[in-house]
Coordinates of C-alpha atoms in Angstrom, one line a residue:
Chain H
M190 CA -79.9 97.4 -65.1
E191 CA -81.3 96.2 -61.5
V192 CA -84.9 97.3 -62.6
R193 CA -87.2 94.5 -62.0
V194 CA -90.6 94.7 -63.5
S195 CA -93.5 92.2 -62.9
L196 CA -96.1 92.3 -65.7
G197 CA -97.7 89.3 -63.9
A198 CA -99.2 88.9 -67.3
E199 CA -97.2 85.9 -68.6
Q200 CA -100.0 83.8 -68.1
D201 CA -102.2 85.3 -70.9
G202 CA -99.5 85.6 -73.2
T203 CA -98.1 88.9 -73.0
G204 CA -94.4 88.2 -71.9
I205 CA -91.5 89.2 -74.1
V206 CA -90.9 87.3 -77.6
G207 CA -87.4 87.4 -79.0
V208 CA -86.4 85.9 -82.0
N209 CA -82.9 85.3 -83.7
W210 CA -83.5 85.1 -87.0
G211 CA -80.5 84.0 -89.1
S212 CA -79.7 83.1 -92.6
T213 CA -80.3 79.3 -91.9
N214 CA -82.0 79.3 -88.4
F215 CA -85.2 80.5 -86.8
R216 CA -84.9 80.7 -83.0
A217 CA -87.8 82.1 -80.9
Y218 CA -88.1 82.7 -77.2
R219 CA -90.9 83.4 -75.0
M220 CA -90.1 84.8 -71.6
T221 CA -91.3 86.5 -68.8
A222 CA -90.7 90.3 -68.5
D223 CA -88.0 89.1 -65.7
G224 CA -86.2 87.1 -68.6
E225 CA -87.3 83.6 -67.6
L226 CA -87.8 81.3 -70.5
I227 CA -91.3 80.1 -70.7
E228 CA -91.0 78.4 -73.8
E229 CA -88.9 78.2 -77.2
Y230 CA -89.5 77.4 -80.7
S231 CA -86.9 76.5 -83.4
E232 CA -86.8 75.7 -87.2
P233 CA -84.1 75.4 -89.7
A234 CA -86.3 78.4 -91.5
G235 CA -83.5 81.2 -91.9
V236 CA -84.3 84.1 -94.1
S237 CA -82.3 82.8 -97.0
R238 CA -84.9 80.2 -97.5
L239 CA -88.1 82.2 -97.2
D240 CA -89.9 85.1 -99.3
R241 CA -91.8 87.4 -97.2
Q242 CA -94.7 85.5 -97.3
G243 CA -92.9 82.8 -95.8
M244 CA -91.6 85.1 -93.2
S245 CA -95.0 86.2 -92.5
N246 CA -96.6 82.6 -92.3
L247 CA -93.9 81.7 -89.8
I248 CA -94.4 84.6 -87.2
D249 CA -98.4 84.3 -87.6
A250 CA -98.0 80.4 -86.8
L251 CA -95.7 81.5 -83.9
M252 CA -98.1 84.0 -82.5
Q253 CA -101.1 81.6 -82.7
R254 CA -98.8 78.8 -81.1
W255 CA -98.0 80.9 -78.0
N256 CA -101.3 83.1 -78.1
V257 CA -99.3 86.4 -78.0
S258 CA -99.5 89.6 -80.3
G259 CA -96.3 90.8 -79.7
P260 CA -94.2 93.0 -79.8
V261 CA -91.7 90.7 -81.0
Y262 CA -87.8 91.7 -80.8
A263 CA -86.3 90.0 -84.1
S264 CA -82.3 90.1 -84.4
G265 CA -80.0 88.8 -87.2
M266 CA -80.5 88.6 -90.7
I267 CA -84.3 89.4 -90.8
G268 CA -83.0 93.0 -90.6
S269 CA -80.8 92.5 -94.0
N270 CA -81.2 92.9 -97.4
I271 CA -82.3 89.2 -97.7
G272 CA -84.3 89.7 -94.8
W273 CA -88.1 91.3 -94.3
Q274 CA -86.2 94.9 -94.7
A275 CA -82.6 96.3 -94.1
V276 CA -81.9 98.1 -91.3
P277 CA -79.0 100.4 -90.9
Y278 CA -76.3 99.1 -88.7
A279 CA -75.8 101.3 -85.4
E280 CA -72.4 102.6 -85.7
A281 CA -69.9 101.8 -82.7
P282 CA -69.0 102.9 -80.3
A283 CA -72.8 101.6 -79.6
G284 CA -74.4 100.8 -76.2
L285 CA -77.8 99.1 -75.6
A286 CA -79.7 102.4 -75.7
D287 CA -78.1 103.1 -79.3
V288 CA -79.2 99.8 -80.5
A289 CA -82.8 100.2 -79.0
V290 CA -83.4 103.5 -80.5
A291 CA -82.4 102.5 -84.1
A292 CA -84.6 99.4 -83.8
V293 CA -87.2 99.7 -86.8
P294 CA -91.0 98.8 -86.1
V295 CA -92.6 96.8 -88.9
R296 CA -95.6 94.7 -89.4
I297 CA -94.7 90.8 -90.4
G298 CA -97.9 89.0 -90.8
T299 CA -100.4 90.2 -87.9
A300 CA -97.4 90.7 -85.5
A301 CA -95.8 94.2 -84.5
V302 CA -92.1 93.3 -84.9
L303 CA -89.2 95.6 -84.0
L304 CA -86.0 94.7 -86.2
I305 CA -83.1 95.3 -84.2
P306 CA -80.1 97.0 -85.9
G307 CA -76.8 95.3 -86.3
I308 CA -73.8 97.2 -85.2
S309 CA -70.8 98.1 -87.8
C310 CA -67.5 99.6 -86.6
K311 CA -64.3 101.3 -87.9
R312 CA -61.5 99.3 -86.0
A313 CA -58.8 101.8 -84.6
Y314 CA -56.1 99.2 -84.8
D315 CA -56.2 98.5 -88.8
G316 CA -58.7 100.9 -89.9
G317 CA -60.8 98.1 -91.4
P318 CA -64.6 98.0 -91.4
D319 CA -66.6 95.2 -89.7
I320 CA -70.2 94.3 -89.3
M321 CA -72.4 92.0 -86.9
R322 CA -75.9 91.3 -87.0
G323 CA -77.8 89.3 -84.3
E324 CA -74.5 88.9 -82.0
E325 CA -75.3 92.2 -80.4
V326 CA -78.4 90.7 -78.5
E327 CA -76.2 88.2 -76.7
L328 CA -73.5 90.9 -76.2
F329 CA -75.7 93.4 -74.3
G330 CA -77.4 90.6 -72.6
F331 CA -73.7 89.6 -71.4
S332 CA -73.2 93.3 -70.4
A333 CA -76.7 93.5 -68.8
M334 CA -75.5 90.5 -66.5
Q335 CA -72.1 92.0 -65.9
P336 CA -72.8 95.8 -66.4
Q337 CA -69.2 96.8 -65.1
W338 CA -67.4 94.8 -67.7
N339 CA -64.6 96.1 -69.7
G340 CA -62.3 94.1 -72.1
L341 CA -62.6 91.5 -74.8
V342 CA -65.4 89.1 -75.2
A343 CA -65.5 86.5 -77.9
L344 CA -68.5 84.6 -79.5
P345 CA -66.8 81.4 -81.0
G346 CA -68.7 80.3 -83.8
T347 CA -68.7 79.8 -87.5
H348 CA -67.8 83.3 -87.7
T349 CA -66.1 84.2 -84.6
K350 CA -66.4 87.7 -83.2
W351 CA -63.9 89.3 -80.6
V352 CA -65.4 92.2 -79.2
R353 CA -64.0 95.4 -77.0
F354 CA -66.4 96.4 -74.3
D355 CA -65.9 99.8 -72.5
G356 CA -68.5 101.3 -70.3
G357 CA -71.2 99.0 -71.3
R358 CA -70.7 100.1 -75.3
I359 CA -69.1 98.0 -78.0
I360 CA -65.9 99.9 -78.9
D361 CA -65.1 98.1 -81.8
F362 CA -64.7 94.1 -83.2
F363 CA -63.2 91.8 -85.3
T364 CA -64.8 88.7 -87.2
S365 CA -62.6 85.7 -88.1
M366 CA -64.3 83.3 -90.6
S367 CA -62.2 80.6 -88.9
G368 CA -65.2 78.4 -88.4
E369 CA -66.4 78.4 -92.0
L370 CA -62.9 77.8 -93.2
Y371 CA -62.5 74.6 -90.9
D372 CA -66.0 73.4 -92.0
R373 CA -65.4 73.8 -95.5
L374 CA -61.9 72.6 -95.7
T375 CA -62.4 69.5 -93.6
A376 CA -65.6 68.7 -95.9
A377 CA -64.1 68.6 -99.2
G378 CA -61.1 69.4 -101.1
L379 CA -57.3 68.8 -100.2
L380 CA -57.5 68.6 -96.5
A381 CA -60.5 66.6 -96.4
S382 CA -58.3 63.5 -97.5
I383 CA -56.0 63.9 -94.6
V384 CA -58.7 64.3 -91.8
E385 CA -60.3 61.5 -89.6
G386 CA -62.6 62.5 -87.0
E387 CA -63.2 65.7 -85.2
A388 CA -60.9 68.4 -83.4
E389 CA -59.9 67.9 -79.9
D390 CA -58.1 69.6 -77.1
G391 CA -54.5 68.4 -76.6
P392 CA -50.7 68.8 -77.4
V393 CA -51.2 68.5 -81.2
F394 CA -54.2 71.0 -80.9
L395 CA -52.0 73.3 -79.0
D396 CA -49.1 72.8 -81.3
G397 CA -51.5 74.4 -84.0
V398 CA -52.4 77.3 -81.8
R399 CA -48.8 78.1 -81.4
I400 CA -47.9 77.9 -84.8
G401 CA -50.9 79.7 -85.9
R402 CA -50.6 82.6 -83.2
E403 CA -46.4 82.8 -84.0
R404 CA -47.6 83.7 -87.6
K405 CA -44.2 83.2 -89.3
L406 CA -46.2 81.8 -92.2
G407 CA -49.7 83.1 -93.5
L408 CA -52.7 80.6 -92.9
S409 CA -52.8 79.4 -96.7
T410 CA -49.3 78.1 -96.4
L411 CA -50.0 76.8 -92.6
L412 CA -53.0 74.9 -93.7
F413 CA -51.4 73.4 -96.7
G414 CA -48.6 72.2 -93.9
A415 CA -51.4 70.2 -92.1
R416 CA -51.2 68.0 -95.2
A417 CA -47.6 67.8 -95.8
H418 CA -47.4 67.3 -91.9
V419 CA -49.7 64.2 -92.6
I420 CA -48.0 62.9 -95.8
S421 CA -44.7 63.2 -94.5
G422 CA -45.7 61.1 -91.3
Q423 CA -45.2 63.5 -88.7
L424 CA -49.1 64.0 -87.8
E425 CA -51.8 61.2 -87.5
R426 CA -54.8 61.5 -89.8
T427 CA -56.9 61.2 -86.6
A428 CA -54.8 64.4 -85.0
A429 CA -55.2 66.4 -88.6
A430 CA -58.6 68.2 -87.4
S431 CA -57.2 69.2 -84.2
F432 CA -54.0 70.6 -85.8
I433 CA -56.0 72.4 -88.6
R434 CA -58.5 73.9 -85.9
G435 CA -55.6 75.0 -83.5
L436 CA -53.8 76.8 -86.6
L437 CA -57.4 78.7 -87.1
I438 CA -57.9 79.6 -83.5
G439 CA -54.1 80.6 -82.9
S440 CA -54.2 82.8 -85.8
E441 CA -57.4 84.7 -84.3
I442 CA -55.5 84.7 -81.2
A443 CA -52.7 86.5 -82.9
D444 CA -55.3 89.2 -84.0
A445 CA -56.7 89.8 -80.3
Q446 CA -53.5 90.0 -79.0
A447 CA -52.5 92.7 -81.6
M448 CA -55.7 94.4 -81.3
H449 CA -55.7 94.2 -77.4
P450 CA -52.0 94.5 -76.3
D451 CA -53.1 94.4 -72.7
L452 CA -54.7 90.9 -73.2
D453 CA -52.1 89.1 -70.9
G454 CA -53.6 88.6 -67.5
A455 CA -57.2 89.5 -68.7
L456 CA -60.0 87.3 -68.3
V457 CA -62.1 86.6 -71.4
P458 CA -65.7 85.8 -71.2
L459 CA -66.6 83.2 -74.1
I460 CA -70.3 83.4 -75.3
G461 CA -71.3 80.1 -76.9
N462 CA -71.6 76.3 -76.0
G463 CA -70.1 73.5 -76.1
P464 CA -66.9 71.8 -77.4
L465 CA -65.8 75.0 -79.5
C466 CA -65.6 77.4 -76.5
K467 CA -63.5 74.5 -74.7
L468 CA -60.9 74.7 -77.4
Y469 CA -60.7 78.5 -77.2
R470 CA -60.6 78.3 -73.5
S471 CA -57.6 76.0 -73.9
A472 CA -55.9 77.9 -76.7
L473 CA -56.3 81.1 -74.5
A474 CA -55.1 79.3 -71.4
S475 CA -51.7 78.3 -73.2
I476 CA -50.9 81.9 -73.4
G477 CA -51.6 82.6 -69.8
V478 CA -55.0 84.1 -70.4
D479 CA -58.1 82.9 -68.5
S480 CA -61.4 82.7 -69.9
C481 CA -65.1 81.9 -68.4
P482 CA -67.8 80.2 -70.5
V483 CA -71.1 82.4 -70.9
D484 CA -74.3 80.4 -71.8
S485 CA -75.2 81.7 -75.1
Q486 CA -78.9 81.2 -74.5
A487 CA -78.8 82.9 -71.3
A488 CA -77.0 85.7 -72.9
C489 CA -79.7 86.0 -75.5
L490 CA -82.6 86.0 -73.3
A491 CA -80.9 88.8 -71.2
G492 CA -80.2 90.6 -74.2
F493 CA -83.9 90.8 -75.3
R494 CA -85.1 91.6 -71.9
A495 CA -82.6 94.3 -71.6
L496 CA -83.9 95.9 -74.9
H497 CA -87.5 95.3 -73.6
L498 CA -86.8 97.0 -70.6
V499 CA -85.0 100.2 -72.6
R500 CA -87.8 100.4 -75.1
Q501 CA -90.5 100.4 -72.3
R502 CA -88.9 103.4 -70.8
Chain X
M59 CA -27.5 70.8 -120.7
E60 CA -26.5 71.5 -124.0
V61 CA -26.5 68.3 -125.5
R62 CA -28.2 67.5 -128.3
V63 CA -29.4 64.0 -129.2
S64 CA -30.8 63.0 -132.5
L65 CA -32.2 59.9 -132.6
G66 CA -34.0 60.1 -136.1
A67 CA -36.3 57.6 -134.7
E68 CA -39.4 59.9 -134.1
Q69 CA -41.1 59.0 -136.9
D70 CA -41.7 55.4 -135.8
G71 CA -42.9 56.3 -132.4
T72 CA -39.7 56.0 -130.1
G73 CA -39.7 59.5 -129.0
I74 CA -40.0 60.3 -125.3
V75 CA -43.5 60.3 -123.6
G76 CA -44.2 62.2 -120.7
V77 CA -47.2 61.9 -118.6
N78 CA -48.4 64.5 -116.1
W79 CA -50.9 62.4 -114.0
G80 CA -52.4 64.4 -111.4
S81 CA -55.6 63.8 -109.1
T82 CA -57.9 65.1 -111.6
N83 CA -56.4 65.5 -114.9
F84 CA -54.2 63.3 -117.1
R85 CA -52.0 65.2 -119.6
A86 CA -49.7 63.3 -121.9
Y87 CA -46.8 64.6 -124.3
R88 CA -45.2 62.9 -127.2
M89 CA -41.9 64.6 -128.2
T90 CA -38.5 64.3 -129.9
A91 CA -35.7 63.5 -128.3
D92 CA -34.6 67.2 -128.3
G93 CA -38.1 68.0 -126.6
E94 CA -39.9 69.3 -129.4
L95 CA -43.9 68.3 -129.2
I96 CA -44.9 66.1 -131.6
E97 CA -48.4 65.5 -130.1
E98 CA -50.4 65.9 -126.9
Y99 CA -53.4 64.1 -125.4
S100 CA -55.4 65.2 -122.2
E101 CA -58.2 63.9 -120.5
P102 CA -60.0 64.7 -117.1
A103 CA -58.8 61.2 -116.0
G104 CA -57.1 61.7 -113.0
V105 CA -55.9 59.2 -110.6
S106 CA -58.6 59.9 -108.0
R107 CA -61.1 58.8 -110.5
L108 CA -59.7 55.4 -111.9
D109 CA -58.7 52.3 -110.1
R110 CA -55.8 50.2 -111.4
Q111 CA -57.4 48.7 -114.1
G112 CA -58.6 52.1 -115.4
M113 CA -55.2 53.4 -115.4
S114 CA -53.7 50.4 -117.5
N115 CA -56.8 51.0 -119.7
L116 CA -55.8 54.5 -120.4
I117 CA -52.0 53.9 -120.8
D118 CA -52.5 51.1 -123.3
A119 CA -54.7 53.5 -125.5
L120 CA -52.3 56.1 -125.2
M121 CA -49.6 53.5 -126.3
Q122 CA -51.7 52.6 -129.3
R123 CA -52.9 55.8 -130.1
W124 CA -49.4 57.0 -130.4
N125 CA -47.7 53.5 -131.9
V126 CA -45.1 54.0 -128.9
S127 CA -43.8 51.4 -126.5
G128 CA -42.3 53.5 -123.9
P129 CA -40.5 54.5 -121.7
V130 CA -43.0 56.8 -120.3
Y131 CA -42.0 59.3 -117.9
A132 CA -45.0 59.8 -115.5
S133 CA -45.1 62.4 -112.8
G134 CA -47.8 63.5 -110.1
M135 CA -50.2 61.7 -108.2
I136 CA -49.8 58.5 -110.2
G137 CA -46.8 58.1 -107.9
S138 CA -49.0 58.6 -104.8
N139 CA -50.8 56.3 -102.3
I140 CA -54.0 57.1 -104.8
G141 CA -52.1 56.4 -107.8
W142 CA -50.4 53.2 -109.2
Q143 CA -47.9 53.0 -106.6
A144 CA -46.7 55.2 -103.8
V145 CA -42.9 56.3 -104.6
P146 CA -41.2 57.7 -101.8
Y147 CA -40.1 61.5 -102.1
A148 CA -36.7 62.4 -103.0
E149 CA -35.7 64.6 -100.0
A150 CA -34.6 68.4 -100.6
P151 CA -31.9 69.8 -101.1
A152 CA -32.5 67.9 -104.4
G153 CA -31.3 68.1 -107.9
L154 CA -32.5 66.5 -111.2
A155 CA -30.4 63.5 -110.8
D156 CA -31.4 62.8 -107.4
V157 CA -35.0 62.8 -108.8
A158 CA -34.2 60.8 -111.7
V159 CA -32.2 58.0 -109.7
A160 CA -35.1 57.8 -107.3
A161 CA -37.6 57.0 -110.2
V162 CA -39.6 53.7 -109.8
P163 CA -40.1 51.5 -112.9
V164 CA -43.2 49.8 -113.2
R165 CA -45.4 48.2 -115.9
I166 CA -48.8 49.7 -116.1
G167 CA -50.6 47.6 -119.0
T168 CA -48.1 46.7 -121.6
A169 CA -46.1 49.9 -120.9
A170 CA -42.8 50.5 -119.1
V171 CA -43.8 53.4 -117.2
L172 CA -41.2 55.5 -114.8
L173 CA -42.7 57.1 -111.9
I174 CA -40.9 59.9 -111.1
P175 CA -40.9 60.7 -107.3
G176 CA -41.7 64.2 -105.8
I177 CA -39.8 66.0 -103.2
S178 CA -40.3 66.8 -99.9
C179 CA -38.6 69.2 -97.6
K180 CA -37.9 70.5 -93.9
R181 CA -37.7 74.3 -94.4
A182 CA -34.9 76.0 -92.7
Y183 CA -36.9 78.9 -92.2
D184 CA -39.8 77.5 -89.9
G185 CA -38.7 73.9 -89.5
G186 CA -42.2 73.2 -91.1
P187 CA -42.3 70.0 -93.6
D188 CA -43.7 70.5 -97.3
I189 CA -44.4 68.6 -100.5
M190 CA -44.5 68.4 -103.9
R191 CA -45.6 65.6 -106.7
G192 CA -45.7 66.8 -110.3
E193 CA -44.3 70.2 -110.2
E194 CA -40.9 69.0 -110.0
V195 CA -40.6 68.2 -113.5
E196 CA -41.6 71.7 -114.7
L197 CA -39.0 72.8 -112.0
F198 CA -36.1 71.0 -113.3
G199 CA -37.2 71.8 -116.8
F200 CA -36.9 75.6 -116.0
S201 CA -33.9 74.8 -114.6
A202 CA -32.7 73.1 -117.5
M203 CA -33.4 76.0 -119.6
Q204 CA -31.6 78.4 -116.9
P205 CA -28.8 76.2 -115.5
Q206 CA -27.4 79.1 -113.8
W207 CA -30.7 80.1 -112.2
N208 CA -30.4 81.0 -108.2
G209 CA -33.3 82.3 -106.3
L210 CA -36.7 81.8 -106.1
V211 CA -39.2 80.5 -108.4
A212 CA -42.9 80.4 -108.3
L213 CA -45.6 78.1 -109.6
P214 CA -48.8 79.9 -109.4
G215 CA -52.0 77.5 -109.2
T216 CA -54.5 76.0 -106.9
H217 CA -51.7 75.5 -104.4
T218 CA -49.0 77.6 -105.5
K219 CA -45.4 76.5 -104.7
W220 CA -42.4 79.2 -103.9
V221 CA -39.4 77.4 -104.3
R222 CA -35.5 78.1 -103.6
F223 CA -33.0 77.1 -106.3
D224 CA -29.4 76.9 -105.5
G225 CA -27.0 75.6 -108.2
G226 CA -29.7 73.6 -110.0
R227 CA -31.2 72.1 -106.6
I228 CA -34.3 72.7 -104.8
I229 CA -33.3 73.7 -101.4
D230 CA -36.7 74.0 -99.8
F231 CA -40.1 75.3 -100.7
F232 CA -43.6 76.6 -99.3
T233 CA -47.0 75.7 -100.5
S234 CA -49.9 78.1 -100.2
M235 CA -53.0 76.9 -100.9
S236 CA -54.5 80.3 -101.5
G237 CA -56.0 79.4 -105.3
E238 CA -58.0 76.4 -103.5
L239 CA -59.2 78.9 -100.8
Y240 CA -60.2 81.3 -103.4
D241 CA -61.9 78.8 -105.5
R242 CA -64.0 77.6 -103.0
L243 CA -64.8 80.8 -100.9
T244 CA -66.0 82.5 -104.0
A245 CA -68.2 79.5 -105.1
A246 CA -70.2 79.4 -101.9
G247 CA -70.7 80.4 -98.5
L248 CA -70.3 83.9 -97.0
L249 CA -68.0 85.6 -99.3
A250 CA -69.9 84.0 -102.5
S251 CA -72.8 86.4 -101.5
I252 CA -70.9 89.4 -102.0
V253 CA -68.8 88.7 -105.1
E254 CA -69.4 89.6 -108.7
G255 CA -67.3 88.3 -111.6
E256 CA -63.7 87.5 -111.7
A257 CA -60.5 89.0 -110.1
E258 CA -58.7 91.3 -112.0
D259 CA -55.3 93.4 -111.8
G260 CA -55.9 97.0 -110.6
P261 CA -55.9 99.3 -107.5
V262 CA -58.5 97.2 -105.5
F263 CA -56.3 94.1 -106.2
L264 CA -53.2 95.8 -105.1
D265 CA -54.9 97.5 -101.8
G266 CA -55.8 93.4 -101.0
V267 CA -52.0 92.8 -101.6
R268 CA -50.9 95.3 -99.6
I269 CA -53.1 94.7 -96.5
G270 CA -52.5 90.6 -97.1
R271 CA -48.9 91.4 -97.0
E272 CA -48.5 93.8 -94.0
R273 CA -50.6 91.0 -92.2
K274 CA -51.8 93.0 -89.5
L275 CA -54.5 90.5 -89.2
G276 CA -54.5 87.0 -90.1
L277 CA -56.3 85.8 -93.3
S278 CA -59.3 84.3 -91.7
T279 CA -60.2 87.8 -90.3
L280 CA -59.0 89.5 -93.4
L281 CA -61.1 87.5 -95.8
F282 CA -64.4 88.3 -93.3
G283 CA -63.3 91.8 -93.7
A284 CA -63.9 91.4 -97.5
R285 CA -67.5 91.2 -96.8
A286 CA -67.5 93.9 -94.2
H287 CA -66.1 96.1 -96.9
V288 CA -68.8 95.2 -99.4
I289 CA -72.0 95.5 -96.8
S290 CA -70.6 98.9 -95.6
G291 CA -70.4 100.2 -99.0
Q292 CA -66.6 100.7 -99.2
L293 CA -66.3 98.2 -101.9
E294 CA -68.1 97.2 -104.9
R295 CA -69.5 93.7 -105.5
T296 CA -67.8 93.6 -108.8
A297 CA -64.3 94.2 -107.3
A298 CA -64.6 91.8 -104.1
A299 CA -63.0 88.9 -106.1
S300 CA -59.9 91.2 -106.9
F301 CA -59.6 92.2 -103.4
I302 CA -60.0 88.8 -102.1
R303 CA -57.4 87.4 -104.7
G304 CA -55.3 90.2 -103.5
L305 CA -55.4 89.5 -99.8
L306 CA -54.4 85.9 -100.6
I307 CA -51.5 86.7 -102.9
G308 CA -50.3 89.5 -100.6
S309 CA -50.4 86.9 -97.8
E310 CA -47.9 84.6 -99.7
I311 CA -45.8 87.2 -100.6
A312 CA -45.2 88.1 -97.2
D313 CA -44.4 84.4 -96.8
A314 CA -41.7 84.5 -99.7
Q315 CA -40.5 87.7 -98.2
A316 CA -39.9 86.2 -94.7
M317 CA -38.5 83.0 -96.3
H318 CA -36.3 84.9 -98.4
P319 CA -35.1 88.3 -97.1
D320 CA -33.1 89.3 -100.0
L321 CA -35.8 89.1 -102.2
D322 CA -36.1 92.9 -103.0
G323 CA -34.6 93.5 -106.3
A324 CA -34.7 90.1 -107.3
L325 CA -36.1 88.6 -110.4
V326 CA -38.9 85.7 -109.8
P327 CA -39.6 83.4 -112.7
L328 CA -43.3 82.5 -112.5
I329 CA -43.8 79.2 -114.3
G330 CA -47.8 79.1 -115.1
N331 CA -50.2 80.4 -117.8
G332 CA -52.5 83.3 -118.2
P333 CA -54.3 85.7 -116.1
L334 CA -53.1 84.0 -112.5
C335 CA -49.5 84.7 -113.4
K336 CA -50.3 88.2 -114.2
L337 CA -52.1 88.9 -110.9
Y338 CA -48.6 87.5 -109.3
R339 CA -46.6 89.8 -111.4
S340 CA -48.4 92.6 -110.7
A341 CA -48.3 91.8 -107.1
L342 CA -44.7 91.4 -107.1
A343 CA -44.3 94.6 -109.0
S344 CA -45.7 96.3 -106.5
I345 CA -43.2 95.6 -103.7
G346 CA -40.4 96.4 -106.4
V347 CA -39.5 92.6 -107.3
D348 CA -39.6 91.9 -111.0
S349 CA -40.7 88.6 -112.5
C350 CA -41.1 86.8 -115.8
P351 CA -43.1 84.2 -116.9
V352 CA -42.2 81.1 -117.9
D353 CA -44.6 78.9 -120.0
S354 CA -45.9 76.1 -117.9
Q355 CA -46.0 73.4 -120.8
A356 CA -42.5 74.2 -122.1
A357 CA -41.1 73.9 -118.7
C358 CA -43.0 70.5 -118.5
L359 CA -41.6 69.2 -122.0
A360 CA -37.9 70.7 -121.2
G361 CA -38.3 68.6 -117.6
F362 CA -39.2 65.4 -119.2
R363 CA -36.4 65.7 -121.7
A364 CA -33.8 66.5 -119.0
L365 CA -34.9 63.6 -117.0
H366 CA -34.6 61.2 -120.2
L367 CA -31.1 62.5 -120.7
V368 CA -30.3 61.9 -117.1
R369 CA -31.6 58.3 -117.3
Q370 CA -29.8 57.7 -120.6
R371 CA -26.8 58.2 -119.2

């Protein structure tokens, strides 16, 4: 992974173009073959909002804007049945080469595009299936930066992934939709009426983490309990968001501990940005697990570059 | 509880009036002193949609419609801080008499109204607080019908209650917001896109119940798993609702088993109506627990009658 390629061609627009094209957002990066960002472009133009003509137009406009012709590496829901074309998942355990070889070349507008497959797994722990589409770029980017990494990696977000790495390959993973639960339950309905302000780190958040992690009761009961705490005067409305977020992250951590019994004493890289990663970091610290933030854009750029290098061989 | 009172006064409008006045709905019953329904009236006029003038107008219109003057027994969110007046909860353990004595007489419009308090508890099992406001009428109605009842009673609904009864008193309870989770997650967002049709009893539902009950992973992970099951071709879209509902009800049953270790071999009355109770009944049967349906309107009428009898003493 220490290969360095210098095409010397960035100035005339032949660098790498990587696109993370999800359901709701379009994020494109133009970078040197060394993975240095030249320019980026984003638009709330996810595939769920576009038909095929709209996708073509968007790619053509990007190619013109950057004066490039491709290839474009495109990850995310663009490779699903609501995107340009459904690309079958690579099955875990899967490494970078497995994903690169399963990429599907298509033409979108005038551009040659490589649709990167997601990854599916059947978990050893519970036999349950799981899927990702898009996160694999950041994960293999992280792996390119830390090729010796073995252990858990988490990607906190709306649908947080907890991924087991071994020997540069993704072994299996689980996804918690706790971000979506948090967003939707605090936006409307029973819990919205008792929440004032945003979640933040602190004793109330960590109380939630502990209760969620102990799992004496399931989440649907614990979440109602947040309301009961407020109505009975045991929790301030301004602290309710922190408590609820704590319950949800605590429950995820219990899952991570169950799947990965030697988590104690481990270091968990958190790929993501900002305040949410800080909450996960604090929650993990409360059970003695250290974590380190990994910038998600840096991981994404490294992932596209690693894919490009493998495909060039 | 075998007292029979015949006022012979129902014809001139002096029977009992009970109102279940929640956040979103207003449901009123006029009944004989024996608890027989004379007439009922409902309107989607919950307290969250009305100011005090609106509440007055609604009660006055009802009094005129039925040619009665009160007293009116009113339960539910009308006795909360978004209703007419906040009535403090009766603290569990609480029996009918505790609730009756804590009722607060007010005048709404021209009518004398008794605001029935809800019940709060601190659970022995986990020390968590919980609250109910409105369900106590159905619960004491059931208790009036079955005064010897000891054990668990469930009220399946948007926010399902599981209540421990002993000697005619509510000992403690827990609430699962699994109905709200189900409704909202299948209406919009990640899971809505993989759900076609309604939940129904059957092997897929019971698979969900088992997985939810085993609790190898938390609900936010299991719920995302429903999507992974569909996308990976292991679950039909038309069965996804059944699976999701199963996960949620299974998680509740795990909570009930944790709180009530001698649930095995028990009989659980289910106060409610229709298809939802049928799902709970099937889920309980799958772990060898028998249950019996209790009509929720019958329980409600019996509850208002029992409150009336106690207040008359």
